[in-house]
Amino acid sequence: AYSNYLNVLYVNFQKKNISTYTKNTIRDVENIFLGLFNSVIIIFSDLLYILLIILFCKDFLLLSVGFYGILFLFFIFIIILILFRVSLKLGQIRNKREYLVYKILNETFSAFKEIKISQSAIQFVTNFSKNIKSYYNSVSYSSLLQYVPKYILEITVCFFLYLIYSQNSLTVDDFFKRFSVVALILYRVAPLLSRMFSNISSSLFLLESFKSVHLDLSFDSKNLKSLVIKKNIKIKKIFLKNINHKFEKNNKFFEIYKNFNFTFEIGKIYGIYGLSGSGKTTLLSFICGLLKPDKGSIYINNNKISFYELPKKYNFSLLSQNPYIMDDSIVTNVTLRFNNTFEDLERIKLYLKEFNLEKFNNNTYLSNRDLSFIKKISDGERQRIGFIRSIFSNPDILLLDEPTSSLDSKNEKIIFNYLNKIKKNKIIIVTSHKYNQKKYFDKIIQL
């Protein structure tokens, strides 16, 4: 599941809350492999064992149970079906509440500052308590239901033994002489049936976990192919042709691109301006293949390319407005790899020096992976580390979304001077809301 999530298309990844992916990857996979699969194996094992017992002892079990016996069997059958249905319903409740618990935790800790300032903690605690209580209630009721078939089957066995005894007008001694083997078989089979029905109930309770993971594993299955090696082709220009795109908000569609055409050429820095919601970030997502427009095409060096194939075949790099910094070493945050070379380390040291991040140029920050690193950096430092990440792979196309929004004029100038230095062999596209930055751009696109 984890591998699949890292390979899905970005446009599909956005459709779910991160809490869903967290729950599915950890809890649902655990439920499937430690709960559902184990229960299914036991069910089939017990069923096989019961069939073998019946096969070898069929001559002893050919008994007439009469009308009341058949009626009683039908009644028991209906009760067990109801129990299974309740287990299925409880599983749906568990799955929904578990997702909400993960969602609330994720959102609470992400918005901790805002919650603290607004004194809204009691609202979140109340919401969390309601959902966690419902989750544990569903788990408790399901556990209780797994014991019910045991008692039902034991009562059933006793009832049928009583029917046999009463219908044949036997003394106790005669009954045990004639039907002791039958009683032994029934009491041997009853615990197996009880365990089998309990595991069926448990399987139905965990079925929603299987559905969630199965849906995701089949989702974007075409993208689970082995990674395509990026082409060693120098990109000289990118042409966006007849781009049309709308976005939905409050059940209404707003057109942000209509027959948009533009050519980006190597050796230039492009500045993209526009009001909030005008499509600046969306344009970058088109260019690097994260999103596909409703209509339109993209050409690399005059060759038409599928939007979703772009990041697999060409060397792109994207710096988002708020780059995420992991609680890990500087090296890992820059390379996004967990195994790095000495050469990587030396390059990163040079970048840290160039972008006024010398304080991180020591082994504590560079290599220590057990570090609550994110708590110790400012927004400006976060943005510069994100910038180093974007240039580290030496991309042919460098896409920067508001790369200096948290920087002072001194560090902003350092960033743009560096971009001007490396632009000869690259296509660099920058979104901005600062009009004083126009002097750094070779061409400007006003959306």
PDB file of N, CA, C and O in Angstrom, residues 295-359:
ATOM      1  N   LYS A 295      -8.147  20.412 -21.296  1.00  0.00           N
ATOM      2  CA  LYS A 295      -7.808  20.283 -22.715  1.00  0.00           C
ATOM      3  C   LYS A 295      -6.437  20.912 -22.942  1.00  0.00           C
ATOM      4  O   LYS A 295      -6.001  21.767 -22.191  1.00  0.00           O
ATOM      5  N   GLY A 296      -5.803  20.479 -24.020  1.00  0.00           N
ATOM      6  CA  GLY A 296      -4.525  21.074 -24.365  1.00  0.00           C
ATOM      7  C   GLY A 296      -3.402  20.065 -24.411  1.00  0.00           C
ATOM      8  O   GLY A 296      -3.554  18.910 -24.001  1.00  0.00           O
ATOM      9  N   SER A 297      -2.259  20.507 -24.929  1.00  0.00           N
ATOM     10  CA  SER A 297      -1.107  19.624 -25.121  1.00  0.00           C
ATOM     11  C   SER A 297       0.164  20.313 -24.656  1.00  0.00           C
ATOM     12  O   SER A 297       0.222  21.541 -24.512  1.00  0.00           O
ATOM     13  N   ILE A 298       1.187  19.493 -24.417  1.00  0.00           N
ATOM     14  CA  ILE A 298       2.499  20.019 -24.061  1.00  0.00           C
ATOM     15  C   ILE A 298       3.539  19.379 -24.979  1.00  0.00           C
ATOM     16  O   ILE A 298       3.478  18.176 -25.264  1.00  0.00           O
ATOM     17  N   TYR A 299       4.456  20.177 -25.459  1.00  0.00           N
ATOM     18  CA  TYR A 299       5.498  19.718 -26.368  1.00  0.00           C
ATOM     19  C   TYR A 299       6.864  19.998 -25.748  1.00  0.00           C
ATOM     20  O   TYR A 299       7.113  21.099 -25.252  1.00  0.00           O
ATOM     21  N   ILE A 300       7.729  18.996 -25.770  1.00  0.00           N
ATOM     22  CA  ILE A 300       9.117  19.157 -25.352  1.00  0.00           C
ATOM     23  C   ILE A 300       9.982  19.030 -26.588  1.00  0.00           C
ATOM     24  O   ILE A 300       9.957  17.999 -27.267  1.00  0.00           O
ATOM     25  N   ASN A 301      10.716  20.088 -26.914  1.00  0.00           N
ATOM     26  CA  ASN A 301      11.553  20.089 -28.133  1.00  0.00           C
ATOM     27  C   ASN A 301      10.743  19.668 -29.361  1.00  0.00           C
ATOM     28  O   ASN A 301      11.173  18.830 -30.173  1.00  0.00           O
ATOM     29  N   ASN A 302       9.526  20.212 -29.469  1.00  0.00           N
ATOM     30  CA  ASN A 302       8.613  19.954 -30.596  1.00  0.00           C
ATOM     31  C   ASN A 302       7.997  18.555 -30.597  1.00  0.00           C
ATOM     32  O   ASN A 302       7.297  18.195 -31.540  1.00  0.00           O
ATOM     33  N   ASN A 303       8.229  17.754 -29.567  1.00  0.00           N
ATOM     34  CA  ASN A 303       7.647  16.427 -29.466  1.00  0.00           C
ATOM     35  C   ASN A 303       6.510  16.443 -28.444  1.00  0.00           C
ATOM     36  O   ASN A 303       6.710  16.841 -27.293  1.00  0.00           O
ATOM     37  N   LYS A 304       5.337  16.003 -28.872  1.00  0.00           N
ATOM     38  CA  LYS A 304       4.190  15.984 -27.973  1.00  0.00           C
ATOM     39  C   LYS A 304       4.379  14.898 -26.917  1.00  0.00           C
ATOM     40  O   LYS A 304       4.699  13.762 -27.231  1.00  0.00           O
ATOM     41  N   ILE A 305       4.174  15.269 -25.651  1.00  0.00           N
ATOM     42  CA  ILE A 305       4.400  14.360 -24.528  1.00  0.00           C
ATOM     43  C   ILE A 305       3.134  14.301 -23.669  1.00  0.00           C
ATOM     44  O   ILE A 305       2.448  15.305 -23.472  1.00  0.00           O
ATOM     45  N   SER A 306       2.830  13.104 -23.143  1.00  0.00           N
ATOM     46  CA  SER A 306       1.734  12.971 -22.193  1.00  0.00           C
ATOM     47  C   SER A 306       2.103  13.707 -20.904  1.00  0.00           C
ATOM     48  O   SER A 306       3.227  13.585 -20.410  1.00  0.00           O
ATOM     49  N   PHE A 307       1.169  14.465 -20.360  1.00  0.00           N
ATOM     50  CA  PHE A 307       1.453  15.255 -19.155  1.00  0.00           C
ATOM     51  C   PHE A 307       1.969  14.377 -18.019  1.00  0.00           C
ATOM     52  O   PHE A 307       2.949  14.723 -17.356  1.00  0.00           O
ATOM     53  N   TYR A 308       1.306  13.233 -17.790  1.00  0.00           N
ATOM     54  CA  TYR A 308       1.676  12.393 -16.656  1.00  0.00           C
ATOM     55  C   TYR A 308       3.012  11.670 -16.853  1.00  0.00           C
ATOM     56  O   TYR A 308       3.564  11.124 -15.908  1.00  0.00           O
ATOM     57  N   GLU A 309       3.527  11.657 -18.078  1.00  0.00           N
ATOM     58  CA  GLU A 309       4.812  11.020 -18.339  1.00  0.00           C
ATOM     59  C   GLU A 309       5.982  11.984 -18.120  1.00  0.00           C
ATOM     60  O   GLU A 309       7.138  11.559 -18.068  1.00  0.00           O
ATOM     61  N   LEU A 310       5.688  13.262 -17.989  1.00  0.00           N
ATOM     62  CA  LEU A 310       6.760  14.273 -17.898  1.00  0.00           C
ATOM     63  C   LEU A 310       7.755  14.016 -16.776  1.00  0.00           C
ATOM     64  O   LEU A 310       8.962  13.970 -17.006  1.00  0.00           O
ATOM     65  N   PRO A 311       7.305  13.840 -15.515  1.00  0.00           N
ATOM     66  CA  PRO A 311       8.292  13.671 -14.434  1.00  0.00           C
ATOM     67  C   PRO A 311       9.061  12.360 -14.515  1.00  0.00           C
ATOM     68  O   PRO A 311      10.127  12.239 -13.921  1.00  0.00           O
ATOM     69  N   LYS A 312       8.520  11.370 -15.256  1.00  0.00           N
ATOM     70  CA  LYS A 312       9.214  10.094 -15.379  1.00  0.00           C
ATOM     71  C   LYS A 312      10.342  10.166 -16.411  1.00  0.00           C
ATOM     72  O   LYS A 312      11.320   9.431 -16.310  1.00  0.00           O
ATOM     73  N   LYS A 313      10.162  11.026 -17.411  1.00  0.00           N
ATOM     74  CA  LYS A 313      11.099  11.024 -18.527  1.00  0.00           C
ATOM     75  C   LYS A 313      12.083  12.188 -18.525  1.00  0.00           C
ATOM     76  O   LYS A 313      13.120  12.112 -19.185  1.00  0.00           O
ATOM     77  N   TYR A 314      11.732  13.257 -17.826  1.00  0.00           N
ATOM     78  CA  TYR A 314      12.581  14.442 -17.879  1.00  0.00           C
ATOM     79  C   TYR A 314      12.916  14.914 -16.471  1.00  0.00           C
ATOM     80  O   TYR A 314      12.228  14.608 -15.505  1.00  0.00           O
ATOM     81  N   ASN A 315      13.982  15.684 -16.410  1.00  0.00           N
ATOM     82  CA  ASN A 315      14.535  16.096 -15.121  1.00  0.00           C
ATOM     83  C   ASN A 315      13.936  17.427 -14.677  1.00  0.00           C
ATOM     84  O   ASN A 315      14.447  18.497 -15.001  1.00  0.00           O
ATOM     85  N   PHE A 316      12.844  17.327 -13.918  1.00  0.00           N
ATOM     86  CA  PHE A 316      12.168  18.497 -13.363  1.00  0.00           C
ATOM     87  C   PHE A 316      12.504  18.637 -11.884  1.00  0.00           C
ATOM     88  O   PHE A 316      12.855  17.674 -11.216  1.00  0.00           O
ATOM     89  N   SER A 317      12.323  19.867 -11.389  1.00  0.00           N
ATOM     90  CA  SER A 317      12.390  20.085  -9.951  1.00  0.00           C
ATOM     91  C   SER A 317      11.369  21.150  -9.596  1.00  0.00           C
ATOM     92  O   SER A 317      11.206  22.132 -10.324  1.00  0.00           O
ATOM     93  N   LEU A 318      10.667  20.925  -8.483  1.00  0.00           N
ATOM     94  CA  LEU A 318       9.612  21.859  -8.076  1.00  0.00           C
ATOM     95  C   LEU A 318       9.805  22.259  -6.628  1.00  0.00           C
ATOM     96  O   LEU A 318       9.941  21.406  -5.740  1.00  0.00           O
ATOM     97  N   LEU A 319       9.805  23.548  -6.368  1.00  0.00           N
ATOM     98  CA  LEU A 319       9.827  24.083  -5.005  1.00  0.00           C
ATOM     99  C   LEU A 319       8.441  24.637  -4.707  1.00  0.00           C
ATOM    100  O   LEU A 319       7.989  25.587  -5.343  1.00  0.00           O
ATOM    101  N   SER A 320       7.744  24.036  -3.754  1.00  0.00           N
ATOM    102  CA  SER A 320       6.398  24.490  -3.403  1.00  0.00           C
ATOM    103  C   SER A 320       6.470  25.729  -2.515  1.00  0.00           C
ATOM    104  O   SER A 320       7.540  26.092  -2.007  1.00  0.00           O
ATOM    105  N   GLN A 321       5.339  26.373  -2.309  1.00  0.00           N
ATOM    106  CA  GLN A 321       5.307  27.606  -1.520  1.00  0.00           C
ATOM    107  C   GLN A 321       5.744  27.364  -0.082  1.00  0.00           C
ATOM    108  O   GLN A 321       6.427  28.197   0.517  1.00  0.00           O
ATOM    109  N   ASN A 322       5.349  26.241   0.479  1.00  0.00           N
ATOM    110  CA  ASN A 322       5.716  25.902   1.859  1.00  0.00           C
ATOM    111  C   ASN A 322       6.414  24.548   1.875  1.00  0.00           C
ATOM    112  O   ASN A 322       5.775  23.523   2.152  1.00  0.00           O
ATOM    113  N   PRO A 323       7.697  24.518   1.536  1.00  0.00           N
ATOM    114  CA  PRO A 323       8.404  23.229   1.464  1.00  0.00           C
ATOM    115  C   PRO A 323       8.399  22.506   2.798  1.00  0.00           C
ATOM    116  O   PRO A 323       8.604  23.106   3.855  1.00  0.00           O
ATOM    117  N   TYR A 324       8.124  21.213   2.741  1.00  0.00           N
ATOM    118  CA  TYR A 324       8.055  20.419   3.963  1.00  0.00           C
ATOM    119  C   TYR A 324       9.454  19.997   4.384  1.00  0.00           C
ATOM    120  O   TYR A 324      10.239  19.506   3.578  1.00  0.00           O
ATOM    121  N   ILE A 325       9.756  20.192   5.657  1.00  0.00           N
ATOM    122  CA  ILE A 325      11.041  19.785   6.214  1.00  0.00           C
ATOM    123  C   ILE A 325      10.797  18.672   7.223  1.00  0.00           C
ATOM    124  O   ILE A 325      10.028  18.830   8.172  1.00  0.00           O
ATOM    125  N   MET A 326      11.430  17.528   7.000  1.00  0.00           N
ATOM    126  CA  MET A 326      11.257  16.373   7.877  1.00  0.00           C
ATOM    127  C   MET A 326      12.080  16.530   9.155  1.00  0.00           C
ATOM    128  O   MET A 326      13.064  17.271   9.184  1.00  0.00           O
ATOM    129  N   ASP A 327      11.674  15.813  10.198  1.00  0.00           N
ATOM    130  CA  ASP A 327      12.477  15.758  11.421  1.00  0.00           C
ATOM    131  C   ASP A 327      13.644  14.812  11.182  1.00  0.00           C
ATOM    132  O   ASP A 327      13.681  13.683  11.676  1.00  0.00           O
ATOM    133  N   ASP A 328      14.585  15.280  10.404  1.00  0.00           N
ATOM    134  CA  ASP A 328      15.702  14.440   9.988  1.00  0.00           C
ATOM    135  C   ASP A 328      16.892  15.346   9.700  1.00  0.00           C
ATOM    136  O   ASP A 328      16.830  16.555   9.888  1.00  0.00           O
ATOM    137  N   SER A 329      17.975  14.766   9.222  1.00  0.00           N
ATOM    138  CA  SER A 329      19.194  15.524   8.975  1.00  0.00           C
ATOM    139  C   SER A 329      19.024  16.463   7.784  1.00  0.00           C
ATOM    140  O   SER A 329      18.128  16.293   6.949  1.00  0.00           O
ATOM    141  N   ILE A 330      19.918  17.439   7.691  1.00  0.00           N
ATOM    142  CA  ILE A 330      19.938  18.347   6.552  1.00  0.00           C
ATOM    143  C   ILE A 330      20.145  17.565   5.264  1.00  0.00           C
ATOM    144  O   ILE A 330      19.481  17.812   4.252  1.00  0.00           O
ATOM    145  N   VAL A 331      21.050  16.614   5.301  1.00  0.00           N
ATOM    146  CA  VAL A 331      21.374  15.842   4.095  1.00  0.00           C
ATOM    147  C   VAL A 331      20.147  15.110   3.575  1.00  0.00           C
ATOM    148  O   VAL A 331      19.836  15.149   2.378  1.00  0.00           O
ATOM    149  N   THR A 332      19.432  14.440   4.456  1.00  0.00           N
ATOM    150  CA  THR A 332      18.229  13.717   4.047  1.00  0.00           C
ATOM    151  C   THR A 332      17.158  14.664   3.538  1.00  0.00           C
ATOM    152  O   THR A 332      16.470  14.376   2.550  1.00  0.00           O
ATOM    153  N   ASN A 333      17.007  15.816   4.177  1.00  0.00           N
ATOM    154  CA  ASN A 333      16.018  16.794   3.734  1.00  0.00           C
ATOM    155  C   ASN A 333      16.343  17.361   2.361  1.00  0.00           C
ATOM    156  O   ASN A 333      15.437  17.691   1.600  1.00  0.00           O
ATOM    157  N   VAL A 334      17.604  17.471   2.040  1.00  0.00           N
ATOM    158  CA  VAL A 334      17.996  18.017   0.732  1.00  0.00           C
ATOM    159  C   VAL A 334      17.900  16.960  -0.361  1.00  0.00           C
ATOM    160  O   VAL A 334      17.318  17.187  -1.419  1.00  0.00           O
ATOM    161  N   THR A 335      18.452  15.784  -0.115  1.00  0.00           N
ATOM    162  CA  THR A 335      18.516  14.761  -1.164  1.00  0.00           C
ATOM    163  C   THR A 335      17.247  13.912  -1.247  1.00  0.00           C
ATOM    164  O   THR A 335      16.988  13.278  -2.265  1.00  0.00           O
ATOM    165  N   LEU A 336      16.466  13.887  -0.144  1.00  0.00           N
ATOM    166  CA  LEU A 336      15.313  12.993  -0.035  1.00  0.00           C
ATOM    167  C   LEU A 336      15.726  11.543  -0.257  1.00  0.00           C
ATOM    168  O   LEU A 336      14.985  10.734  -0.825  1.00  0.00           O
ATOM    169  N   ARG A 337      16.929  11.230   0.200  1.00  0.00           N
ATOM    170  CA  ARG A 337      17.443   9.863   0.176  1.00  0.00           C
ATOM    171  C   ARG A 337      17.998   9.548   1.555  1.00  0.00           C
ATOM    172  O   ARG A 337      18.438  10.445   2.275  1.00  0.00           O
ATOM    173  N   PHE A 338      18.006   8.275   1.900  1.00  0.00           N
ATOM    174  CA  PHE A 338      18.509   7.876   3.212  1.00  0.00           C
ATOM    175  C   PHE A 338      19.914   7.295   3.146  1.00  0.00           C
ATOM    176  O   PHE A 338      20.523   7.013   4.168  1.00  0.00           O
ATOM    177  N   ASN A 339      20.406   7.118   1.954  1.00  0.00           N
ATOM    178  CA  ASN A 339      21.791   6.686   1.751  1.00  0.00           C
ATOM    179  C   ASN A 339      22.472   7.702   0.852  1.00  0.00           C
ATOM    180  O   ASN A 339      22.128   7.826  -0.331  1.00  0.00           O
ATOM    181  N   ASN A 340      23.410   8.442   1.399  1.00  0.00           N
ATOM    182  CA  ASN A 340      24.052   9.529   0.665  1.00  0.00           C
ATOM    183  C   ASN A 340      25.566   9.368   0.689  1.00  0.00           C
ATOM    184  O   ASN A 340      26.133   8.741   1.588  1.00  0.00           O
ATOM    185  N   THR A 341      26.192   9.962  -0.309  1.00  0.00           N
ATOM    186  CA  THR A 341      27.642   9.821  -0.462  1.00  0.00           C
ATOM    187  C   THR A 341      28.376  10.990   0.190  1.00  0.00           C
ATOM    188  O   THR A 341      27.773  12.011   0.553  1.00  0.00           O
ATOM    189  N   PHE A 342      29.686  10.835   0.291  1.00  0.00           N
ATOM    190  CA  PHE A 342      30.534  11.909   0.809  1.00  0.00           C
ATOM    191  C   PHE A 342      30.452  13.127  -0.113  1.00  0.00           C
ATOM    192  O   PHE A 342      30.462  14.274   0.355  1.00  0.00           O
ATOM    193  N   GLU A 343      30.358  12.871  -1.421  1.00  0.00           N
ATOM    194  CA  GLU A 343      30.259  13.976  -2.391  1.00  0.00           C
ATOM    195  C   GLU A 343      28.965  14.764  -2.176  1.00  0.00           C
ATOM    196  O   GLU A 343      28.958  15.997  -2.308  1.00  0.00           O
ATOM    197  N   ASP A 344      27.878  14.056  -1.853  1.00  0.00           N
ATOM    198  CA  ASP A 344      26.620  14.749  -1.546  1.00  0.00           C
ATOM    199  C   ASP A 344      26.800  15.690  -0.363  1.00  0.00           C
ATOM    200  O   ASP A 344      26.345  16.839  -0.385  1.00  0.00           O
ATOM    201  N   LEU A 345      27.442  15.201   0.655  1.00  0.00           N
ATOM    202  CA  LEU A 345      27.657  15.992   1.863  1.00  0.00           C
ATOM    203  C   LEU A 345      28.469  17.245   1.562  1.00  0.00           C
ATOM    204  O   LEU A 345      28.133  18.349   2.027  1.00  0.00           O
ATOM    205  N   GLU A 346      29.511  17.100   0.773  1.00  0.00           N
ATOM    206  CA  GLU A 346      30.370  18.247   0.453  1.00  0.00           C
ATOM    207  C   GLU A 346      29.623  19.283  -0.380  1.00  0.00           C
ATOM    208  O   GLU A 346      29.780  20.497  -0.166  1.00  0.00           O
ATOM    209  N   ARG A 347      28.817  18.833  -1.318  1.00  0.00           N
ATOM    210  CA  ARG A 347      28.023  19.766  -2.126  1.00  0.00           C
ATOM    211  C   ARG A 347      27.042  20.536  -1.258  1.00  0.00           C
ATOM    212  O   ARG A 347      26.860  21.756  -1.404  1.00  0.00           O
ATOM    213  N   ILE A 348      26.408  19.834  -0.331  1.00  0.00           N
ATOM    214  CA  ILE A 348      25.430  20.480   0.545  1.00  0.00           C
ATOM    215  C   ILE A 348      26.101  21.529   1.424  1.00  0.00           C
ATOM    216  O   ILE A 348      25.538  22.612   1.671  1.00  0.00           O
ATOM    217  N   LYS A 349      27.303  21.243   1.885  1.00  0.00           N
ATOM    218  CA  LYS A 349      28.039  22.227   2.690  1.00  0.00           C
ATOM    219  C   LYS A 349      28.269  23.511   1.914  1.00  0.00           C
ATOM    220  O   LYS A 349      28.145  24.622   2.455  1.00  0.00           O
ATOM    221  N   LEU A 350      28.594  23.376   0.646  1.00  0.00           N
ATOM    222  CA  LEU A 350      28.815  24.556  -0.194  1.00  0.00           C
ATOM    223  C   LEU A 350      27.524  25.356  -0.373  1.00  0.00           C
ATOM    224  O   LEU A 350      27.543  26.589  -0.324  1.00  0.00           O
ATOM    225  N   TYR A 351      26.426  24.646  -0.570  1.00  0.00           N
ATOM    226  CA  TYR A 351      25.146  25.327  -0.726  1.00  0.00           C
ATOM    227  C   TYR A 351      24.743  26.048   0.565  1.00  0.00           C
ATOM    228  O   TYR A 351      24.219  27.172   0.537  1.00  0.00           O
ATOM    229  N   LEU A 352      24.945  25.416   1.695  1.00  0.00           N
ATOM    230  CA  LEU A 352      24.600  26.045   2.974  1.00  0.00           C
ATOM    231  C   LEU A 352      25.383  27.338   3.171  1.00  0.00           C
ATOM    232  O   LEU A 352      24.843  28.344   3.669  1.00  0.00           O
ATOM    233  N   LYS A 353      26.618  27.326   2.763  1.00  0.00           N
ATOM    234  CA  LYS A 353      27.443  28.523   2.882  1.00  0.00           C
ATOM    235  C   LYS A 353      26.963  29.602   1.924  1.00  0.00           C
ATOM    236  O   LYS A 353      26.878  30.780   2.290  1.00  0.00           O
ATOM    237  N   GLU A 354      26.602  29.191   0.712  1.00  0.00           N
ATOM    238  CA  GLU A 354      26.205  30.167  -0.306  1.00  0.00           C
ATOM    239  C   GLU A 354      24.885  30.849   0.038  1.00  0.00           C
ATOM    240  O   GLU A 354      24.691  32.028  -0.287  1.00  0.00           O
ATOM    241  N   PHE A 355      23.994  30.141   0.715  1.00  0.00           N
ATOM    242  CA  PHE A 355      22.670  30.703   0.993  1.00  0.00           C
ATOM    243  C   PHE A 355      22.478  31.075   2.468  1.00  0.00           C
ATOM    244  O   PHE A 355      21.366  31.018   3.007  1.00  0.00           O
ATOM    245  N   ASN A 356      23.567  31.468   3.110  1.00  0.00           N
ATOM    246  CA  ASN A 356      23.520  32.008   4.475  1.00  0.00           C
ATOM    247  C   ASN A 356      22.916  31.041   5.491  1.00  0.00           C
ATOM    248  O   ASN A 356      22.124  31.421   6.354  1.00  0.00           O
ATOM    249  N   LEU A 357      23.296  29.782   5.391  1.00  0.00           N
ATOM    250  CA  LEU A 357      22.820  28.777   6.339  1.00  0.00           C
ATOM    251  C   LEU A 357      24.007  28.094   7.019  1.00  0.00           C
ATOM    252  O   LEU A 357      23.980  26.899   7.316  1.00  0.00           O
ATOM    253  N   GLU A 358      25.049  28.889   7.289  1.00  0.00           N
ATOM    254  CA  GLU A 358      26.277  28.316   7.856  1.00  0.00           C
ATOM    255  C   GLU A 358      26.056  27.640   9.203  1.00  0.00           C
ATOM    256  O   GLU A 358      26.786  26.722   9.562  1.00  0.00           O
ATOM    257  N   LYS A 359      25.059  28.079   9.935  1.00  0.00           N
ATOM    258  CA  LYS A 359      24.865  27.521  11.279  1.00  0.00           C
ATOM    259  C   LYS A 359      24.496  26.043  11.240  1.00  0.00           C
ATOM    260  O   LYS A 359      24.630  25.333  12.237  1.00  0.00           O
TER     261      LYS A 359
END
